[in-house]
Tab-separated table of N, CA and C in Angstrom:
chain	number	residue	atom	x	y	z
A	1	UNK	N	-101.656	-0.597	-22.203
A	1	UNK	CA	-101.712	-1.977	-21.892
A	1	UNK	C	-100.339	-2.667	-22.255
A	2	UNK	N	-99.904	-2.209	-23.498
A	2	UNK	CA	-98.636	-2.622	-24.049
A	2	UNK	C	-97.449	-2.529	-23.108
A	3	UNK	N	-97.434	-1.274	-22.625
A	3	UNK	CA	-96.377	-0.831	-21.662
A	3	UNK	C	-96.304	-1.651	-20.500
A	4	UNK	N	-97.413	-2.095	-20.078
A	4	UNK	CA	-97.457	-2.900	-18.811
A	4	UNK	C	-97.106	-4.247	-19.131
A	5	UNK	N	-97.472	-4.813	-20.225
A	5	UNK	CA	-97.127	-6.232	-20.536
A	5	UNK	C	-95.595	-6.355	-20.866
A	6	UNK	N	-95.005	-5.299	-21.552
A	6	UNK	CA	-93.618	-5.352	-21.802
A	6	UNK	C	-92.796	-5.151	-20.544
A	7	UNK	N	-93.183	-4.262	-19.704
A	7	UNK	CA	-92.621	-4.185	-18.394
A	7	UNK	C	-92.710	-5.428	-17.571
A	8	UNK	N	-93.676	-6.172	-17.578
A	8	UNK	CA	-93.915	-7.334	-16.897
A	8	UNK	C	-93.015	-8.375	-17.458
A	9	UNK	N	-92.972	-8.534	-18.732
A	9	UNK	CA	-92.036	-9.521	-19.397
A	9	UNK	C	-90.541	-9.177	-18.922
A	10	UNK	N	-90.158	-7.976	-19.050
A	10	UNK	CA	-88.795	-7.628	-18.758
A	10	UNK	C	-88.560	-7.921	-17.168
A	11	UNK	N	-89.352	-7.623	-16.312
A	11	UNK	CA	-89.210	-7.771	-14.894
A	11	UNK	C	-89.217	-9.348	-14.619
A	12	UNK	N	-90.007	-10.118	-15.196
A	12	UNK	CA	-90.015	-11.609	-15.155
A	12	UNK	C	-88.676	-12.188	-15.518
A	13	UNK	N	-88.131	-11.710	-16.809
A	13	UNK	CA	-86.973	-12.254	-17.143
A	13	UNK	C	-85.741	-11.775	-16.199
A	14	UNK	N	-85.720	-10.639	-15.692
A	14	UNK	CA	-84.671	-10.243	-14.762
A	14	UNK	C	-84.671	-10.816	-13.525
A	15	UNK	N	-85.928	-11.190	-12.965
A	15	UNK	CA	-86.139	-11.741	-11.656
A	15	UNK	C	-85.726	-13.156	-11.702
A	16	UNK	N	-85.644	-13.820	-12.720
A	16	UNK	CA	-85.206	-15.165	-12.966
A	16	UNK	C	-83.710	-15.324	-12.934
A	17	UNK	N	-83.003	-14.283	-13.441
A	17	UNK	CA	-81.497	-14.307	-13.475
A	17	UNK	C	-80.940	-14.453	-12.139
A	18	UNK	N	-79.981	-15.372	-12.122
A	18	UNK	CA	-79.212	-15.554	-10.955
A	18	UNK	C	-77.800	-15.521	-11.168
A	19	UNK	N	-76.952	-14.902	-10.473
A	19	UNK	CA	-75.526	-14.747	-10.670
A	19	UNK	C	-75.006	-16.160	-10.545
A	20	UNK	N	-74.017	-16.517	-11.353
A	20	UNK	CA	-73.226	-17.727	-11.356
A	20	UNK	C	-72.444	-18.017	-9.977
A	21	UNK	N	-72.627	-19.074	-9.322
A	21	UNK	CA	-71.945	-19.237	-8.080
A	21	UNK	C	-71.311	-20.653	-8.070
A	22	UNK	N	-70.137	-20.839	-8.614
A	22	UNK	CA	-69.277	-22.096	-8.549
A	22	UNK	C	-68.301	-21.861	-7.438
A	23	UNK	N	-68.755	-21.784	-6.169
A	23	UNK	CA	-67.820	-21.496	-5.005
A	23	UNK	C	-66.786	-22.443	-4.752
A	24	UNK	N	-67.058	-23.601	-4.957
A	24	UNK	CA	-66.214	-24.756	-4.601
A	24	UNK	C	-64.811	-24.583	-5.345
A	25	UNK	N	-64.867	-23.970	-6.517
A	25	UNK	CA	-63.494	-23.621	-7.274
A	25	UNK	C	-62.640	-22.771	-6.595
A	26	UNK	N	-63.120	-22.205	-5.495
A	26	UNK	CA	-62.354	-21.131	-4.757
A	26	UNK	C	-62.125	-21.325	-3.313
A	27	UNK	N	-62.275	-22.502	-2.944
A	27	UNK	CA	-62.064	-23.049	-1.669
A	27	UNK	C	-60.695	-23.044	-1.221
A	28	UNK	N	-59.704	-23.356	-2.135
A	28	UNK	CA	-58.262	-23.428	-1.979
A	28	UNK	C	-57.692	-22.792	-3.163
A	29	UNK	N	-56.341	-22.567	-2.854
A	29	UNK	CA	-55.547	-21.927	-4.137
A	29	UNK	C	-54.867	-20.648	-3.616
A	30	UNK	N	-54.213	-20.087	-4.628
A	30	UNK	CA	-53.562	-18.796	-4.479
A	30	UNK	C	-54.352	-17.646	-5.102
A	31	UNK	N	-54.503	-16.582	-4.506
A	31	UNK	CA	-55.393	-15.361	-5.052
A	31	UNK	C	-54.771	-14.130	-4.845
A	32	UNK	N	-55.340	-13.126	-5.519
A	32	UNK	CA	-55.009	-11.755	-5.579
A	32	UNK	C	-56.251	-11.019	-5.279
A	33	UNK	N	-56.414	-10.076	-4.314
A	33	UNK	CA	-57.652	-9.538	-3.952
A	33	UNK	C	-57.555	-7.938	-4.030
A	34	UNK	N	-58.786	-7.355	-4.402
A	34	UNK	CA	-58.871	-5.879	-4.497
A	34	UNK	C	-60.130	-5.519	-3.598
A	35	UNK	N	-59.979	-4.579	-2.786
A	35	UNK	CA	-61.103	-4.053	-1.987
A	35	UNK	C	-60.996	-2.383	-2.070
A	36	UNK	N	-62.138	-1.712	-2.327
A	36	UNK	CA	-62.030	-0.341	-2.451
A	36	UNK	C	-62.891	0.177	-1.160
A	37	UNK	N	-62.161	0.876	-0.285
A	37	UNK	CA	-62.887	1.410	0.983
A	37	UNK	C	-62.664	3.041	1.007
A	38	UNK	N	-63.752	3.656	1.092
A	38	UNK	CA	-63.697	5.081	1.023
A	38	UNK	C	-62.849	5.642	-0.067
A	39	UNK	N	-62.943	5.119	-1.184
A	39	UNK	CA	-62.157	5.461	-2.568
A	39	UNK	C	-60.648	5.096	-2.478
A	40	UNK	N	-60.309	4.313	-1.615
A	40	UNK	CA	-58.971	3.978	-1.529
A	40	UNK	C	-58.827	2.398	-2.008
A	41	UNK	N	-58.039	2.142	-2.914
A	41	UNK	CA	-57.897	0.597	-3.364
A	41	UNK	C	-56.945	-0.083	-2.564
A	42	UNK	N	-57.304	-1.226	-1.857
A	42	UNK	CA	-56.447	-1.957	-1.112
A	42	UNK	C	-56.135	-3.330	-1.847
A	43	UNK	N	-54.950	-3.756	-2.074
A	43	UNK	CA	-54.608	-4.849	-2.674
A	43	UNK	C	-53.795	-5.916	-1.825
A	44	UNK	N	-54.096	-7.239	-1.857
A	44	UNK	CA	-53.411	-8.242	-1.143
A	44	UNK	C	-53.356	-9.440	-1.892
A	45	UNK	N	-52.504	-10.359	-1.468
A	45	UNK	CA	-52.385	-11.769	-2.039
A	45	UNK	C	-52.716	-12.700	-0.796
A	46	UNK	N	-53.156	-13.848	-1.139
A	46	UNK	CA	-53.375	-14.874	-0.050
A	46	UNK	C	-53.399	-16.313	-0.731
A	47	UNK	N	-52.977	-17.128	0.152
A	47	UNK	CA	-52.934	-18.568	-0.115
A	47	UNK	C	-53.940	-19.346	0.792
A	48	UNK	N	-55.044	-19.994	0.456
A	48	UNK	CA	-55.905	-20.727	1.181
A	48	UNK	C	-55.927	-22.136	0.991
A	49	UNK	N	-55.727	-22.954	2.079
A	49	UNK	CA	-55.861	-24.387	2.115
A	49	UNK	C	-57.221	-24.772	2.689
A	50	UNK	N	-57.266	-26.069	2.967
A	50	UNK	CA	-58.644	-26.540	3.568
A	50	UNK	C	-58.885	-25.988	4.914
A	51	UNK	N	-57.960	-25.559	5.642
A	51	UNK	CA	-58.095	-25.046	7.019
A	51	UNK	C	-57.341	-23.825	7.379
A	52	UNK	N	-56.546	-23.201	6.468
A	52	UNK	CA	-55.832	-22.136	6.819
A	52	UNK	C	-55.741	-20.999	5.675
A	53	UNK	N	-55.724	-19.804	6.068
A	53	UNK	CA	-55.418	-18.818	4.951
A	53	UNK	C	-54.314	-17.797	5.487
A	54	UNK	N	-53.353	-17.655	4.497
A	54	UNK	CA	-52.234	-16.666	4.878
A	54	UNK	C	-52.424	-15.544	3.900
A	55	UNK	N	-52.558	-14.395	4.476
A	55	UNK	CA	-52.631	-13.246	3.616
A	55	UNK	C	-51.480	-12.284	3.710
A	56	UNK	N	-50.926	-11.706	2.558
A	56	UNK	CA	-49.960	-10.719	2.657
A	56	UNK	C	-50.488	-9.368	2.075
A	57	UNK	N	-50.271	-8.421	2.893
A	57	UNK	CA	-50.679	-6.947	2.674
A	57	UNK	C	-49.657	-6.012	3.044
A	58	UNK	N	-49.117	-5.286	2.139
A	58	UNK	CA	-48.018	-4.173	2.364
A	58	UNK	C	-46.842	-4.959	3.080
A	59	UNK	N	-46.541	-6.126	2.642
A	59	UNK	CA	-45.330	-6.940	3.027
A	59	UNK	C	-45.337	-7.580	4.367
A	60	UNK	N	-46.507	-7.479	4.910
A	60	UNK	CA	-46.846	-8.345	6.200
A	60	UNK	C	-47.746	-9.419	6.007
A	61	UNK	N	-47.518	-10.500	6.614
A	61	UNK	CA	-48.329	-11.587	6.519
A	61	UNK	C	-49.260	-11.826	7.711
A	62	UNK	N	-50.432	-12.432	7.578
A	62	UNK	CA	-51.304	-12.719	8.709
A	62	UNK	C	-51.971	-13.934	8.390
A	63	UNK	N	-52.137	-14.918	9.446
A	63	UNK	CA	-52.727	-16.165	9.243
A	63	UNK	C	-54.055	-16.254	9.868
A	64	UNK	N	-54.969	-16.985	9.315
A	64	UNK	CA	-56.243	-17.317	9.997
A	64	UNK	C	-56.652	-18.692	9.643
A	65	UNK	N	-57.562	-19.190	10.625
A	65	UNK	CA	-58.178	-20.403	10.472
A	65	UNK	C	-59.389	-20.245	9.469
A	66	UNK	N	-59.621	-21.304	8.681
A	66	UNK	CA	-60.906	-21.163	7.703
A	66	UNK	C	-61.825	-22.183	8.180
A	67	UNK	N	-63.088	-21.641	8.308
A	67	UNK	CA	-64.259	-22.544	8.759
A	67	UNK	C	-65.318	-22.175	7.733
A	68	UNK	N	-65.613	-23.240	6.753
A	68	UNK	CA	-66.611	-23.035	5.750
A	68	UNK	C	-68.107	-23.379	6.430
A	69	UNK	N	-69.011	-22.362	6.216
A	69	UNK	CA	-70.353	-22.570	6.829
A	69	UNK	C	-71.175	-23.393	5.816
A	70	UNK	N	-70.892	-23.021	4.443
A	70	UNK	CA	-71.456	-23.749	3.261
A	70	UNK	C	-70.490	-23.532	2.124
A	71	UNK	N	-70.911	-24.059	0.941
A	71	UNK	CA	-70.063	-23.799	-0.256
A	71	UNK	C	-69.649	-22.463	-0.498
A	72	UNK	N	-70.415	-21.368	-0.116
A	72	UNK	CA	-70.027	-20.006	-0.476
A	72	UNK	C	-69.964	-18.938	0.630
A	73	UNK	N	-69.956	-19.558	1.928
A	73	UNK	CA	-69.677	-18.701	2.993
A	73	UNK	C	-68.645	-19.319	3.918
A	74	UNK	N	-67.728	-18.383	4.497
A	74	UNK	CA	-66.690	-18.995	5.200
A	74	UNK	C	-66.336	-17.895	6.367
A	75	UNK	N	-65.879	-18.481	7.594
A	75	UNK	CA	-65.485	-17.573	8.661
A	75	UNK	C	-64.011	-17.700	8.900
A	76	UNK	N	-63.362	-16.633	9.064
A	76	UNK	CA	-61.825	-16.625	9.294
A	76	UNK	C	-61.694	-16.050	10.648
A	77	UNK	N	-60.748	-16.791	11.427
A	77	UNK	CA	-60.412	-16.396	12.777
A	77	UNK	C	-58.945	-16.250	12.728
A	78	UNK	N	-58.436	-15.006	12.990
A	78	UNK	CA	-56.960	-14.816	13.129
A	78	UNK	C	-56.250	-15.666	14.153
A	79	UNK	N	-55.171	-16.141	13.684
A	79	UNK	CA	-54.476	-17.171	14.660
A	79	UNK	C	-53.667	-16.491	15.612
A	80	UNK	N	-52.984	-15.478	15.488
A	80	UNK	CA	-52.359	-14.660	16.358
A	80	UNK	C	-52.705	-13.313	16.396
A	81	UNK	N	-53.764	-12.802	16.987
A	81	UNK	CA	-54.256	-11.426	16.933
A	81	UNK	C	-53.416	-10.497	17.549
A	82	UNK	N	-53.174	-9.411	17.092
A	82	UNK	CA	-52.207	-8.408	17.679
A	82	UNK	C	-52.897	-7.235	18.224
A	83	UNK	N	-54.256	-7.038	17.927
A	83	UNK	CA	-55.045	-5.945	18.605
A	83	UNK	C	-56.455	-6.527	18.631
A	84	UNK	N	-57.330	-5.664	19.229
A	84	UNK	CA	-58.659	-6.023	19.496
A	84	UNK	C	-59.444	-6.292	18.363
A	85	UNK	N	-59.242	-5.479	17.296
A	85	UNK	CA	-59.931	-5.782	15.994
A	85	UNK	C	-59.701	-7.153	15.482
A	86	UNK	N	-58.349	-7.651	15.610
A	86	UNK	CA	-58.026	-8.930	15.048
A	86	UNK	C	-58.669	-10.117	15.778
A	87	UNK	N	-59.232	-9.804	17.026
A	87	UNK	CA	-59.912	-10.775	17.848
A	87	UNK	C	-61.234	-11.074	17.086
A	88	UNK	N	-61.777	-10.225	16.411
A	88	UNK	CA	-63.154	-10.448	15.866
A	88	UNK	C	-63.066	-11.389	14.530
A	89	UNK	N	-63.987	-12.345	14.515
A	89	UNK	CA	-63.893	-13.195	13.294
A	89	UNK	C	-64.558	-12.364	12.108
A	90	UNK	N	-64.181	-12.793	10.932
A	90	UNK	CA	-64.604	-12.175	9.752
A	90	UNK	C	-65.514	-13.120	9.007
A	91	UNK	N	-66.653	-12.730	8.518
A	91	UNK	CA	-67.559	-13.629	7.635
A	91	UNK	C	-67.455	-13.041	6.159
A	92	UNK	N	-67.222	-14.036	5.392
A	92	UNK	CA	-67.084	-13.615	3.920
A	92	UNK	C	-68.085	-14.458	3.188
A	93	UNK	N	-68.859	-13.914	2.255
A	93	UNK	CA	-69.792	-14.556	1.379
A	93	UNK	C	-69.492	-14.272	-0.061
A	94	UNK	N	-69.344	-15.337	-0.870
A	94	UNK	CA	-69.155	-15.192	-2.263
A	94	UNK	C	-70.561	-14.989	-2.886
A	95	UNK	N	-70.478	-13.855	-3.691
A	95	UNK	CA	-71.837	-13.374	-4.326
A	95	UNK	C	-71.892	-13.954	-5.708
A	96	UNK	N	-70.695	-13.940	-6.455
A	96	UNK	CA	-70.903	-14.381	-7.931
A	96	UNK	C	-69.387	-14.802	-8.228
A	97	UNK	N	-69.344	-15.677	-9.285
A	97	UNK	CA	-68.014	-16.265	-9.654
A	97	UNK	C	-68.078	-16.230	-11.242
A	98	UNK	N	-66.750	-16.263	-11.690
A	98	UNK	CA	-66.484	-16.467	-13.119
A	98	UNK	C	-65.471	-17.671	-13.200
A	99	UNK	N	-64.831	-17.943	-14.196
A	99	UNK	CA	-64.049	-19.074	-14.255
A	99	UNK	C	-62.692	-18.748	-13.505
A	100	UNK	N	-62.403	-17.530	-13.331
A	100	UNK	CA	-61.105	-17.190	-12.535
A	100	UNK	C	-61.149	-16.131	-11.460
A	101	UNK	N	-62.365	-15.801	-11.097
A	101	UNK	CA	-62.385	-14.743	-10.105
A	101	UNK	C	-63.879	-14.854	-9.313
A	102	UNK	N	-63.887	-14.248	-8.106
A	102	UNK	CA	-65.217	-14.139	-7.383
A	102	UNK	C	-65.356	-12.668	-6.773
A	103	UNK	N	-66.609	-12.237	-6.798
A	103	UNK	CA	-67.025	-11.165	-5.987
A	103	UNK	C	-67.500	-11.517	-4.778
A	104	UNK	N	-67.183	-10.831	-3.810
A	104	UNK	CA	-67.660	-11.205	-2.281
A	104	UNK	C	-68.047	-9.935	-1.410
A	105	UNK	N	-68.557	-10.293	-0.351
A	105	UNK	CA	-68.842	-9.188	0.560
A	105	UNK	C	-68.337	-9.826	1.966
A	106	UNK	N	-67.988	-8.969	2.743
A	106	UNK	CA	-67.476	-9.415	4.082
A	106	UNK	C	-67.624	-8.302	5.194
A	107	UNK	N	-67.665	-8.965	6.447
A	107	UNK	CA	-67.871	-8.011	7.642
A	107	UNK	C	-67.309	-8.744	8.885
A	108	UNK	N	-67.117	-8.107	9.866
A	108	UNK	CA	-66.995	-8.698	11.175
A	108	UNK	C	-68.235	-9.501	11.407
A	109	UNK	N	-68.116	-10.602	12.065
A	109	UNK	CA	-69.220	-11.408	12.574
A	109	UNK	C	-70.185	-10.567	13.513
A	110	UNK	N	-71.391	-10.556	13.211
A	110	UNK	CA	-72.359	-9.837	14.080
A	110	UNK	C	-72.593	-8.369	13.591
A	111	UNK	N	-71.707	-7.847	12.730
A	111	UNK	CA	-71.922	-6.386	12.362
A	111	UNK	C	-72.620	-6.338	11.029
A	112	UNK	N	-73.436	-5.281	10.774
A	112	UNK	CA	-74.206	-5.195	9.543
A	112	UNK	C	-73.535	-4.426	8.460
A	113	UNK	N	-72.378	-3.597	8.725
A	113	UNK	CA	-71.685	-2.934	7.663
A	113	UNK	C	-70.824	-3.951	6.930
A	114	UNK	N	-71.038	-4.016	5.628
A	114	UNK	CA	-70.376	-4.919	4.795
A	114	UNK	C	-69.538	-4.083	3.875
A	115	UNK	N	-68.407	-4.808	3.467
A	115	UNK	CA	-67.496	-4.196	2.346
A	115	UNK	C	-67.565	-5.279	1.171
A	116	UNK	N	-67.345	-4.780	-0.046
A	116	UNK	CA	-67.342	-5.733	-1.124
A	116	UNK	C	-65.886	-5.676	-1.825
A	117	UNK	N	-65.576	-6.802	-2.404
A	117	UNK	CA	-64.271	-6.837	-3.128
A	117	UNK	C	-64.416	-8.034	-4.054
A	118	UNK	N	-63.170	-8.151	-4.790
A	118	UNK	CA	-63.042	-9.206	-5.814
A	118	UNK	C	-61.724	-9.862	-5.632
A	119	UNK	N	-61.710	-11.192	-5.917
A	119	UNK	CA	-60.503	-11.970	-5.782
A	119	UNK	C	-60.390	-12.723	-7.059
A	120	UNK	N	-59.019	-12.819	-7.461
A	120	UNK	CA	-58.695	-13.392	-8.751
A	120	UNK	C	-57.802	-14.680	-8.448
A	121	UNK	N	-58.169	-15.730	-8.969
A	121	UNK	CA	-57.355	-17.019	-8.778
A	121	UNK	C	-56.083	-16.933	-9.586
A	122	UNK	N	-54.990	-17.138	-8.909
A	122	UNK	CA	-53.554	-17.130	-9.518
A	122	UNK	C	-53.154	-18.354	-10.241
A	123	UNK	N	-53.586	-19.528	-9.708
A	123	UNK	CA	-53.198	-20.761	-10.143
A	123	UNK	C	-54.127	-21.543	-11.062
């Protein structure tokens, strides 16, 4: 009986825990991002304003419009798509935040396969 009640207490405490999400702190600014896909680490930098994001990866810049769905979810639409993949909008959801970073998941709109990453605020 003691094992059940101890397990129940631990479960109750863990189920009440929610990750901190102060998403509004990350709506604008300059950031550094890391994403690992199939064991390969990809790094980029980006600057986000209220309505645009400019990302630099491997010396190449790409611009997208920014549309916030709520405080923690945003949709990016590439401004000048160069191929079919860039025609697809990207949905990003902030999962948790710290004072200087956020963990997120993203995918093409309508697709179920999601990738995770972390972004660090530079300013």
